[in-house]
PDB file of C-alpha atoms and ligand atoms in Angstrom:
ATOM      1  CA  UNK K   1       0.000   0.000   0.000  1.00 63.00           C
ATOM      2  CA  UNK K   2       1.418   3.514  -0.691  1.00 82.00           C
ATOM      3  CA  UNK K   3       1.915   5.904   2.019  1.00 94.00           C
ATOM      4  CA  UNK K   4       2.546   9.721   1.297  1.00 96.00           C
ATOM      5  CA  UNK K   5       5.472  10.298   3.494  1.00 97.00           C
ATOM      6  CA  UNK K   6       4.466  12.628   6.260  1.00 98.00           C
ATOM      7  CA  UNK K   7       6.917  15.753   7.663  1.00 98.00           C
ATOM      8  CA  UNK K   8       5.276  17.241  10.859  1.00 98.00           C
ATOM      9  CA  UNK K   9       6.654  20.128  12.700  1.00 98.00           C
ATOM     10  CA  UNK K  10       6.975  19.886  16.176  1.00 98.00           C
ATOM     11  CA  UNK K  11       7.605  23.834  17.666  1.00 98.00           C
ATOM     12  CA  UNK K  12       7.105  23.039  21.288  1.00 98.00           C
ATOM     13  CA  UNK K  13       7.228  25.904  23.091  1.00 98.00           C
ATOM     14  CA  UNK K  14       8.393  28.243  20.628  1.00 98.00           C
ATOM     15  CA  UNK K  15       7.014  31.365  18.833  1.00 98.00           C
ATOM     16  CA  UNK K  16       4.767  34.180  19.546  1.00 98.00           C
ATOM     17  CA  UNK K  17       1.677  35.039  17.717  1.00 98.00           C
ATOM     18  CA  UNK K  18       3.837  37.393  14.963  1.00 98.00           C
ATOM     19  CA  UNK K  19       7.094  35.183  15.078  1.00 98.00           C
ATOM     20  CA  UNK K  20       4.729  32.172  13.631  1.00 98.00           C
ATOM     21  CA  UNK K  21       2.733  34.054  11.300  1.00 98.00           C
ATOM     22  CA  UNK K  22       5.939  35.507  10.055  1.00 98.00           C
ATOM     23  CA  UNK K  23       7.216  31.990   9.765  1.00 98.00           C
ATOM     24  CA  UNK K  24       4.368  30.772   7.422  1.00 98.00           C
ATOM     25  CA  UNK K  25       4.715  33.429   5.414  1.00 98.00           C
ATOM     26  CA  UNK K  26       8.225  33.315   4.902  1.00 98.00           C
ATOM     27  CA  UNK K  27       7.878  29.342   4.490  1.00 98.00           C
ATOM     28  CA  UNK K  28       5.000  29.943   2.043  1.00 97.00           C
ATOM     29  CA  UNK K  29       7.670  31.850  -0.719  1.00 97.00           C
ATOM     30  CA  UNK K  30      10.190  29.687  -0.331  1.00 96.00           C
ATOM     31  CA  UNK K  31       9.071  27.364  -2.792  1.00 93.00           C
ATOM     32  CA  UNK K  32       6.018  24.947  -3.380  1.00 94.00           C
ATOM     33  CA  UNK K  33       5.236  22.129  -1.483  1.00 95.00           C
ATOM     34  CA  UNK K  34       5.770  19.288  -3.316  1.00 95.00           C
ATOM     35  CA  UNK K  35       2.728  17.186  -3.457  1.00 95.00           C
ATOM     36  CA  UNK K  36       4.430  13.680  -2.846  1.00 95.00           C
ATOM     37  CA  UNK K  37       4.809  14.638   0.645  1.00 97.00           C
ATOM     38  CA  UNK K  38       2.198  15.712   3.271  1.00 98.00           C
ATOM     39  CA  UNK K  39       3.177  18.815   5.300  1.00 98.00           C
ATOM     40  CA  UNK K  40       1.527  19.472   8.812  1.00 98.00           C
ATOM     41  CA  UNK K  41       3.070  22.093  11.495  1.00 98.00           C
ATOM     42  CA  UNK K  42       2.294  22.023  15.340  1.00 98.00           C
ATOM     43  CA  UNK K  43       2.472  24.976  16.618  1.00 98.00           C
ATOM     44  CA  UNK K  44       1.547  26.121  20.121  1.00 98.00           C
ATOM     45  CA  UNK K  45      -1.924  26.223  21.389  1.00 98.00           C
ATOM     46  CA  UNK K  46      -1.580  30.220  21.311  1.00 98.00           C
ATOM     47  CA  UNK K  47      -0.788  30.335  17.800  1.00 98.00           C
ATOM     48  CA  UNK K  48      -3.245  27.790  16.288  1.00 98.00           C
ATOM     49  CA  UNK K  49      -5.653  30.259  15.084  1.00 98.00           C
ATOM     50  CA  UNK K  50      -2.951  32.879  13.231  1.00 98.00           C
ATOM     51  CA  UNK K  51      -1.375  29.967  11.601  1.00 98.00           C
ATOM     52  CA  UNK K  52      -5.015  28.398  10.494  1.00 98.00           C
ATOM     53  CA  UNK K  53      -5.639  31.550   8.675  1.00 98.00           C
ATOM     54  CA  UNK K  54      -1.891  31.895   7.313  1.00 98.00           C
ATOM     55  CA  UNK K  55      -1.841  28.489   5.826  1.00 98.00           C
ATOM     56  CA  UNK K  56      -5.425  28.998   4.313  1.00 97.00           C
ATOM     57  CA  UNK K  57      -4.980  27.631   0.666  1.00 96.00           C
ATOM     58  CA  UNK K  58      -1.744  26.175   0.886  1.00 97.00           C
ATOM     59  CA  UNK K  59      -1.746  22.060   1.475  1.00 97.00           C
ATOM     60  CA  UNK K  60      -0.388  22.393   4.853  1.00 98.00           C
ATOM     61  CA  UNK K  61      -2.262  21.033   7.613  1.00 98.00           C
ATOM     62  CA  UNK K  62      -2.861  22.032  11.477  1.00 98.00           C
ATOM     63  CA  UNK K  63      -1.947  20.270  14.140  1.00 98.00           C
ATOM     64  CA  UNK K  64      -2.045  20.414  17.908  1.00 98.00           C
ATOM     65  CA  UNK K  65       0.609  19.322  20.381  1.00 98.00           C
ATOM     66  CA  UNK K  66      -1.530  17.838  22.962  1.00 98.00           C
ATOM     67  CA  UNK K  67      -4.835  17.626  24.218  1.00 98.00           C
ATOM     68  CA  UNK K  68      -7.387  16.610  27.012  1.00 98.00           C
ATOM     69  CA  UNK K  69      -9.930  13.369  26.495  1.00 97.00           C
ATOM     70  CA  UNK K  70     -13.292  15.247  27.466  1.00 97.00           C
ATOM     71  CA  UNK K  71     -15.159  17.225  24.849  1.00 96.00           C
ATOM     72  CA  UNK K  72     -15.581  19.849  27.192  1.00 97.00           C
ATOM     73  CA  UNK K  73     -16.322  20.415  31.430  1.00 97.00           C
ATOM     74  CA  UNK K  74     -14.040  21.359  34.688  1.00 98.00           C
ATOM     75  CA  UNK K  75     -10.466  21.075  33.143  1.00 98.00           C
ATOM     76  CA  UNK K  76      -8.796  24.404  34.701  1.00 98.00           C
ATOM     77  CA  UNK K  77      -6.013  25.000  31.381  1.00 97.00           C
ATOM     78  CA  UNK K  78      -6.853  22.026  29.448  1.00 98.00           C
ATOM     79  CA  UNK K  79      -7.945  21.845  26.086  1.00 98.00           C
ATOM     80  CA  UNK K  80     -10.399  19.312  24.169  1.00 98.00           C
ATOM     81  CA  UNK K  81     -10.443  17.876  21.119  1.00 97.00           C
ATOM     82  CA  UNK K  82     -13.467  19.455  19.634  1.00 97.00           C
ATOM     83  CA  UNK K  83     -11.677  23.195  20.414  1.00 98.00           C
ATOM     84  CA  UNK K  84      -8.638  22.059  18.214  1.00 98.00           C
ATOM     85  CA  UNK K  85     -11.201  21.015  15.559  1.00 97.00           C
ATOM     86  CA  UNK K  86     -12.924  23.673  15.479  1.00 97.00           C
ATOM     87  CA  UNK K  87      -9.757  25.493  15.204  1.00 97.00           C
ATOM     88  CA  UNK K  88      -9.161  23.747  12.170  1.00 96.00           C
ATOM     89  CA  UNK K  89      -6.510  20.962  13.047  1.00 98.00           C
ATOM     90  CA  UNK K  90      -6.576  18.130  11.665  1.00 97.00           C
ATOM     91  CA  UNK K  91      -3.499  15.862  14.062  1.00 98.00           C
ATOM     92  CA  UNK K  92      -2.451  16.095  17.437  1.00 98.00           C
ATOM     93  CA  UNK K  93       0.737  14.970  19.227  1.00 98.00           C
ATOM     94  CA  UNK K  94       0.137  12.093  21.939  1.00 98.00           C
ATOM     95  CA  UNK K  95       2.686  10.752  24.421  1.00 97.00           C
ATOM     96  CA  UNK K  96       5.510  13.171  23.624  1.00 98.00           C
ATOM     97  CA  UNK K  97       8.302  12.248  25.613  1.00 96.00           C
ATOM     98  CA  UNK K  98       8.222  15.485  27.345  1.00 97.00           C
ATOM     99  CA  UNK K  99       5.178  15.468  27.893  1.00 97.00           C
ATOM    100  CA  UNK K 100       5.548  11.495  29.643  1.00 96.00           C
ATOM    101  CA  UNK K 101       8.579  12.922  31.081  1.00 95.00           C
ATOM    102  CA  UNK K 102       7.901  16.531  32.191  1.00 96.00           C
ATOM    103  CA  UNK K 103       4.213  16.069  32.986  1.00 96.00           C
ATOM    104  CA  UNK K 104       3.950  12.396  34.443  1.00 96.00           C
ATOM    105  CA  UNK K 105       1.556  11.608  31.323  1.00 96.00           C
ATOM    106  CA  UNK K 106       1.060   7.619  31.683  1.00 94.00           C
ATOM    107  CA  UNK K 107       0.136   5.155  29.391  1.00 93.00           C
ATOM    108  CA  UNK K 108      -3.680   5.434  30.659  1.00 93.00           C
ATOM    109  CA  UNK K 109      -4.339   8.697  30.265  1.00 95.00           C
ATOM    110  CA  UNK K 110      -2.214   8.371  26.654  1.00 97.00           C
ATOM    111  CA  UNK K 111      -4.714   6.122  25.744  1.00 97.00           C
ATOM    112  CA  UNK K 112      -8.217   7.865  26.881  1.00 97.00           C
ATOM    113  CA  UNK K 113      -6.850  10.347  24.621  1.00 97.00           C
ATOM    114  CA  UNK K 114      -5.814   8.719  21.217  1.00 96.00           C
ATOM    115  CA  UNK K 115      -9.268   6.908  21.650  1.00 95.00           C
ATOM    116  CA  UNK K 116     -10.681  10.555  21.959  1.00 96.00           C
ATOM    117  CA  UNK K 117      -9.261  11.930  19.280  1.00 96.00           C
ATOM    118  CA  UNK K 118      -9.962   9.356  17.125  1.00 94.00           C
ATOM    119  CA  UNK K 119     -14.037   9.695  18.370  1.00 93.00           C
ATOM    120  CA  UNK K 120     -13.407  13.721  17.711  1.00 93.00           C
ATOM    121  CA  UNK K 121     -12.139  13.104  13.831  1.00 93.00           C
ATOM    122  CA  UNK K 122      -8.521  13.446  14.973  1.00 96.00           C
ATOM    123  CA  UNK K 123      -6.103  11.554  13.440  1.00 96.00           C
ATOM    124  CA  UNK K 124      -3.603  10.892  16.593  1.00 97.00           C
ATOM    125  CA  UNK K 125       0.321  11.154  15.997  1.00 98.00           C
ATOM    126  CA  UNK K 126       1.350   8.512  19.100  1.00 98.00           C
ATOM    127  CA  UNK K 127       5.265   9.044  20.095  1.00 98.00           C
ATOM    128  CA  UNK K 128       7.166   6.361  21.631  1.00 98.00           C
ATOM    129  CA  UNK K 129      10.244   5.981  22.182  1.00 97.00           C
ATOM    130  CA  UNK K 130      12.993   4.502  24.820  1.00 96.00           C
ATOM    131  CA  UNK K 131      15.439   6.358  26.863  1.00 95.00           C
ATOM    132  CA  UNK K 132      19.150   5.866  26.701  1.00 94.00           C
ATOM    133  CA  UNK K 133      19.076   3.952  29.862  1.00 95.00           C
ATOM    134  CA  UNK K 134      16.439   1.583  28.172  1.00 95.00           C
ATOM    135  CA  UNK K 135      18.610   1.322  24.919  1.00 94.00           C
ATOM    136  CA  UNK K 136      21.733  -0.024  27.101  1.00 93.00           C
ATOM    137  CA  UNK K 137      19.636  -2.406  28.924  1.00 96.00           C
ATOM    138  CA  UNK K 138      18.402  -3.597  25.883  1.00 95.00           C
ATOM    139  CA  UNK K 139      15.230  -2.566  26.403  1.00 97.00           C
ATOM    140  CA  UNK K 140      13.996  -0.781  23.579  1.00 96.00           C
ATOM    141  CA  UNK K 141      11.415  -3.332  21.795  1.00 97.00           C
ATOM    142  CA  UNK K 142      10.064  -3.892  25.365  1.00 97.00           C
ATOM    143  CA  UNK K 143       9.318  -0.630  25.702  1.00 97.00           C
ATOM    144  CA  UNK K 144       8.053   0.384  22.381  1.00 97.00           C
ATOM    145  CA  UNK K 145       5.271  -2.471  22.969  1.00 97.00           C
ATOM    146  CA  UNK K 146       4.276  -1.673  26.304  1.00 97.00           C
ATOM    147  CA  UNK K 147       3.992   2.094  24.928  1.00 97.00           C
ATOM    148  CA  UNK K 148       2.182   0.732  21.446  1.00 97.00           C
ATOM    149  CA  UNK K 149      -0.146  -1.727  23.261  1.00 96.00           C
ATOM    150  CA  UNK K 150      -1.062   0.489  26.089  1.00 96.00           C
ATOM    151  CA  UNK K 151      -1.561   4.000  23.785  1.00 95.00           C
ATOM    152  CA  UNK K 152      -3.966   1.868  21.517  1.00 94.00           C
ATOM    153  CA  UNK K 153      -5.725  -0.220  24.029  1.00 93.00           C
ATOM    154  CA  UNK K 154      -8.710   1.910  24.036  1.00 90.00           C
ATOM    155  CA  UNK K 155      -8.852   2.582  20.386  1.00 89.00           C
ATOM    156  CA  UNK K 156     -11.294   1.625  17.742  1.00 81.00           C
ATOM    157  CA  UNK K 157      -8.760   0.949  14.354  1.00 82.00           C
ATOM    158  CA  UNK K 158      -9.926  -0.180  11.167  1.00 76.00           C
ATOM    159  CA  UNK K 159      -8.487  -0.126   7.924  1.00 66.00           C
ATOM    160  CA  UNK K 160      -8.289   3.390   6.745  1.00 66.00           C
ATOM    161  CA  UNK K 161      -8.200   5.067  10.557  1.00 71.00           C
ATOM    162  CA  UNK K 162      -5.974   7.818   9.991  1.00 88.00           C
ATOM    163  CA  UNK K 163      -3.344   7.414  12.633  1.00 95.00           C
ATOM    164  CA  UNK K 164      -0.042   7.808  12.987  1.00 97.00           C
ATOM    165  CA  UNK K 165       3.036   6.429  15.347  1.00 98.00           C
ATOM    166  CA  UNK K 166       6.312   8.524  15.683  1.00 98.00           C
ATOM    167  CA  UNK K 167       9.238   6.401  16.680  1.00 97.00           C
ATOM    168  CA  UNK K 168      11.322   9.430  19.168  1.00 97.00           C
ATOM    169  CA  UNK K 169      14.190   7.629  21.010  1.00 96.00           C
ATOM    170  CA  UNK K 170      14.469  10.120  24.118  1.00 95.00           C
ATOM    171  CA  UNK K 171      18.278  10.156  23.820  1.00 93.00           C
ATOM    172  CA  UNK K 172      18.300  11.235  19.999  1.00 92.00           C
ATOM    173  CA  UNK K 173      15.397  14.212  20.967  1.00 92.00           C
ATOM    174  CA  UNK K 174      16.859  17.647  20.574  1.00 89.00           C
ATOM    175  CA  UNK K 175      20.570  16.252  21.746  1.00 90.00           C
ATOM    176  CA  UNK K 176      22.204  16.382  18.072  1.00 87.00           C
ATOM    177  CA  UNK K 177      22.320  12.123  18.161  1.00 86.00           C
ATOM    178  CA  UNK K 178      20.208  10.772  15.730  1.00 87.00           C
ATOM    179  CA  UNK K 179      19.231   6.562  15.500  1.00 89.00           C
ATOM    180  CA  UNK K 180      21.261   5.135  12.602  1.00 93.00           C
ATOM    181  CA  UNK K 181      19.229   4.380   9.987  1.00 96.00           C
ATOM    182  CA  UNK K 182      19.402   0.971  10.731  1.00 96.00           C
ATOM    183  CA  UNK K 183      18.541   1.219  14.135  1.00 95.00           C
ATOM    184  CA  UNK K 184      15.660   3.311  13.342  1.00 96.00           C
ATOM    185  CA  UNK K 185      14.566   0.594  10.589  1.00 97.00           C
ATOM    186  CA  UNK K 186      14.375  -2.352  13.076  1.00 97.00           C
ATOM    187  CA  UNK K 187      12.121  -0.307  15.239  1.00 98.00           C
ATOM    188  CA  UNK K 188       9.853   0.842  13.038  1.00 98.00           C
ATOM    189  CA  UNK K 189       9.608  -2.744  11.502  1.00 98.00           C
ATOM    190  CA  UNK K 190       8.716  -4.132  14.770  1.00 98.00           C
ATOM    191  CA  UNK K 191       6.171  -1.154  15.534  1.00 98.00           C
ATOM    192  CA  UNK K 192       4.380  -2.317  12.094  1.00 97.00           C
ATOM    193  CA  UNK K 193       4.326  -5.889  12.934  1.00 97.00           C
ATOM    194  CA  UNK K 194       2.674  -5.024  15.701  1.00 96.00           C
ATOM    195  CA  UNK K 195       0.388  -3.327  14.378  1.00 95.00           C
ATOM    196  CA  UNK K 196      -0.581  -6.090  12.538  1.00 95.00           C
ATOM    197  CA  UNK K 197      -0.804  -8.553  15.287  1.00 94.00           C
ATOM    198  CA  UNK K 198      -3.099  -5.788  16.977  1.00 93.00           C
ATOM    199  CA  UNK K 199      -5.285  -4.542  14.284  1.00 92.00           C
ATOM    200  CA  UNK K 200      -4.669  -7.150  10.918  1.00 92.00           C
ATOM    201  CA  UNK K 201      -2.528  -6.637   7.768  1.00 92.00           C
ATOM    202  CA  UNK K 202      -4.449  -4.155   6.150  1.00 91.00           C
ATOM    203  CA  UNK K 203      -4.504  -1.456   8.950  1.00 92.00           C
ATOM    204  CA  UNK K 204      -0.476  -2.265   9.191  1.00 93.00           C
ATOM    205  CA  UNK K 205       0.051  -1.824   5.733  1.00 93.00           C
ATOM    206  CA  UNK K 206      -1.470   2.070   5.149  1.00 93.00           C
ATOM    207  CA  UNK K 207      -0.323   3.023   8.905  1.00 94.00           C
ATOM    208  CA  UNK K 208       2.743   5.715   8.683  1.00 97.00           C
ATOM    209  CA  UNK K 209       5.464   5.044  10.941  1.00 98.00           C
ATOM    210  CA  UNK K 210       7.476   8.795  11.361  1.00 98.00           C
ATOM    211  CA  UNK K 211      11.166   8.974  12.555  1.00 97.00           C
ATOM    212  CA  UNK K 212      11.670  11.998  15.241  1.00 97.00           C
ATOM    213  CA  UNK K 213      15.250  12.824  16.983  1.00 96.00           C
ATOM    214  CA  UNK K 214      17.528  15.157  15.913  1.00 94.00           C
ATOM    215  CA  UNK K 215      16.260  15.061  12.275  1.00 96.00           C
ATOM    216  CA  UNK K 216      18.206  17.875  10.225  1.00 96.00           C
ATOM    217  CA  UNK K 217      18.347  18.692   6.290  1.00 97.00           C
ATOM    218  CA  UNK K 218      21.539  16.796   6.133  1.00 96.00           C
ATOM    219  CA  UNK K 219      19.853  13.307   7.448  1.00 96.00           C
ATOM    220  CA  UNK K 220      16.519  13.149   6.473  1.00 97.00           C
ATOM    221  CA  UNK K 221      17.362  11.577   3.046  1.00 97.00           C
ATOM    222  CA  UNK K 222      19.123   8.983   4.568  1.00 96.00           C
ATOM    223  CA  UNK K 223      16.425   8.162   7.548  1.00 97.00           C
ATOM    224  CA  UNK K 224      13.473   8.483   4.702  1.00 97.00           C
ATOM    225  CA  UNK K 225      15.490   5.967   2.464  1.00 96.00           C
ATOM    226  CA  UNK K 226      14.526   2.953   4.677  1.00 97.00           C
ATOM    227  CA  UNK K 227      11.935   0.700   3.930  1.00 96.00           C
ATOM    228  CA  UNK K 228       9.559   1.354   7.404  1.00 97.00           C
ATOM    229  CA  UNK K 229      10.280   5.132   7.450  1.00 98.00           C
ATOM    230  CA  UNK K 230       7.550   6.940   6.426  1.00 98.00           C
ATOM    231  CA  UNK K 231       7.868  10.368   7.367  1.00 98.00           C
ATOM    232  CA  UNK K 232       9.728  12.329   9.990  1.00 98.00           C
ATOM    233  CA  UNK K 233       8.992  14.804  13.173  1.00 98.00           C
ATOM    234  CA  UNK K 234      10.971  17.287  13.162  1.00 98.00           C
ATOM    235  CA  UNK K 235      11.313  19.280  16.567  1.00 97.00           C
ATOM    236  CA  UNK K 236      14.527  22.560  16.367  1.00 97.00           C
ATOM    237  CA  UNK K 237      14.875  22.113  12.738  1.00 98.00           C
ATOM    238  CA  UNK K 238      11.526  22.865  12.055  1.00 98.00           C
ATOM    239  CA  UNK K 239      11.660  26.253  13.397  1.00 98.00           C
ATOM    240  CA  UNK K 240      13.267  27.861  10.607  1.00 98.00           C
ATOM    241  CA  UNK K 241      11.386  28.129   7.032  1.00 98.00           C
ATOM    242  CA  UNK K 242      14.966  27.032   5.398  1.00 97.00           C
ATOM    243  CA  UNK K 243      16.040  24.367   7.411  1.00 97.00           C
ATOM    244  CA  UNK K 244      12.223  22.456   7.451  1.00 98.00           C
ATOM    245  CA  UNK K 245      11.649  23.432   3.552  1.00 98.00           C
ATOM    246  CA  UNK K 246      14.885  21.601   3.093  1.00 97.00           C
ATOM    247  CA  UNK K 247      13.511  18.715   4.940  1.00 98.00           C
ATOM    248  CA  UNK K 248      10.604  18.682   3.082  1.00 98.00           C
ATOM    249  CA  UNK K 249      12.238  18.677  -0.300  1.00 97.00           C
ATOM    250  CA  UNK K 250      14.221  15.900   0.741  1.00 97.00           C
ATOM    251  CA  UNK K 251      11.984  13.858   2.417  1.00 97.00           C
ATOM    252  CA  UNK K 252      10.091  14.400  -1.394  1.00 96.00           C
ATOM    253  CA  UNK K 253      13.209  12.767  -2.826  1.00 91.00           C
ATOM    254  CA  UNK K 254      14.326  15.994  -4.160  1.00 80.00           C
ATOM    255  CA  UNK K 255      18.542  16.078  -3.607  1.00 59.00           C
ATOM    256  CA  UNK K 256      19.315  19.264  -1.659  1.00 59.00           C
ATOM    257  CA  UNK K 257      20.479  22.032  -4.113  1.00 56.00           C
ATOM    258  CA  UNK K 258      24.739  22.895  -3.452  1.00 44.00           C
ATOM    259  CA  UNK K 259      23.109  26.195  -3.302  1.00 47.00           C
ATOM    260  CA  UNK K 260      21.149  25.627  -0.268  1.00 45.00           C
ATOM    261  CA  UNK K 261      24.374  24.365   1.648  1.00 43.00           C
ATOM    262  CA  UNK K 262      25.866  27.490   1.076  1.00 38.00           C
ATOM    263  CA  UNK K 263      22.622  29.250   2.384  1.00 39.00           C
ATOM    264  CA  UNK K 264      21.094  30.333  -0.733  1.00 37.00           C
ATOM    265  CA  UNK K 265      17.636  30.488  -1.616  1.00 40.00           C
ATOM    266  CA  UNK K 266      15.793  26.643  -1.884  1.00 38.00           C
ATOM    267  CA  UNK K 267      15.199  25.821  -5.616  1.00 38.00           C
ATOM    268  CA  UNK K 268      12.334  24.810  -6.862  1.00 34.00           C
TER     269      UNK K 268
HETATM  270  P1  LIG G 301      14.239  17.530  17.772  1.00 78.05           P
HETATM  271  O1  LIG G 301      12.799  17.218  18.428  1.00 78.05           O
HETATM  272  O2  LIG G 301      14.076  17.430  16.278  1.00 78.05           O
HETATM  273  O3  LIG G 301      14.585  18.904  18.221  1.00 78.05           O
HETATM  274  O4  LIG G 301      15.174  16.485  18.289  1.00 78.05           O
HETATM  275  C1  LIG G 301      11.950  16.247  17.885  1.00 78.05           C
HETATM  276  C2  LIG G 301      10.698  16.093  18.720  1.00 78.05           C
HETATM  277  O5  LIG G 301      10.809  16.185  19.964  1.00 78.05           O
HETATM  278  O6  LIG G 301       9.591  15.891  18.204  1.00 78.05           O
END
């Protein structure tokens, strides 16, 4: 089955209202996405609306970098899924790391909220991943299927769910270490094949399995180039319209230009 290789933006906490708009424009004349590839950006709650209305009619989608389970009730600060709808997004992040990390999110309360999203016409982008100490211990499969089996225990997937799973080893996020492509490979094979155990062949076959750690014009071509890669989430080098539309143009199987390495415009 063919999967249109996904590149999602991850901007954390980044960017005022004006710094993103500015962004999008900027991003918007570099050049023109190419339509092998699907484009979405994840900007911060705050600047959700702004960038709705600066991507309107380009092919880039919305998405959100988190959410709450309930449509709507007593959530002091939260946000629901059918606010981010409404503001026009069409993914949302689950289980960053830093969110599992920085905010205690467990495997439970991952999993109310991929079924939610899914409920709310969301299409979920789960992350998993393992931390170095994991990796050493030879943990890392063991991990990846509690993480898998526990973030999709509540859901409802059928062949043609739009959902996604990133693949993040903690130890390659935003440290300059990325997974050789290899290493990245074996996971993302096993995250399919489970998959298929889970939910059958079919829903294994169209699922996208995204790379995220680290990724950077100069390795996406490389990461993309393996078999189970389909896509990559790209956190620091996503925050500058250069740097991701290099990404992108890669990730389309486009060689990067000599110009661009010597900072010139991005061809077309
Ligand atoms: P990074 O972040 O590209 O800065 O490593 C990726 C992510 O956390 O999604």
């Amino acid at each position: 089955m063919e999967r249109k290789p996904l590149v999602a933006a991850n901007w954390k906490m980044n960017k005022t209202v004006p710094e993103s708009v500015d962004f999008v424009q900027e991003f918007l004349q570099l050049f023109a996405v190419p339509p092998e590839v699907e484009v979405v950006l994840a900007p911060p709650f705050t600047s959700l609306a702004p960038v709705a209305k600066a991507l309107e009619g380009s092919p880039v989608g919305l998405a959100a970098q988190n959410m709450h389970w309930e449509e709507a009730g007593a959530y002091t600060g939260e946000i629901s899924p059918v606010q981010l709808r409404d503001l026009g997004c069409r993914y949302v992040l689950l289980g960053h790391s830093e969110r599992r990390h920085y905010f205690a999110e467990g495997d439970g309360e991952i999993s109310q909220k991929v079924s939610a999203a899914l409920r709310e016409g969301l299409s979920p982008i789960l992350c998993v991943g393992e931390t170095l100490g994991e990796r050493e211990y030879g943990k890392t499969l063991e991990v990846i299927e509690r993480q898998i089996g526990s973030g999709t225990q509540e859901a409802d997937l059928e062949d043609g769910t739009e959902m996604v799973l990133a693949y993040e080893p903690v130890w390659a996020i935003g440290t300059g270490k990325t997974a050789r492509p290899e290493e990245a490979q074996e996971v993302h094979r096993f995250m399919r094949g489970m998959v298929a155990s889970l939910f059958g062949g079919a829903v294994s076959a169209g699922m996208r399995v995204i790379y995220g750690g680290s990724v950077s014009p100069e390795n996406t071509a490389e990461i993309m180039a393996m078999e189970d890669v389909d896509g990559v989430l790209v956190g620091g080098a996503s925050l500058v319209p250069e740097s991701f539309a290099r990404i992108i143009k890669s990730a389309a199987g486009n060689p990067l230009d000599t110009d661009d390495d010597q900072g010139g415009q991005v061809g077309l």
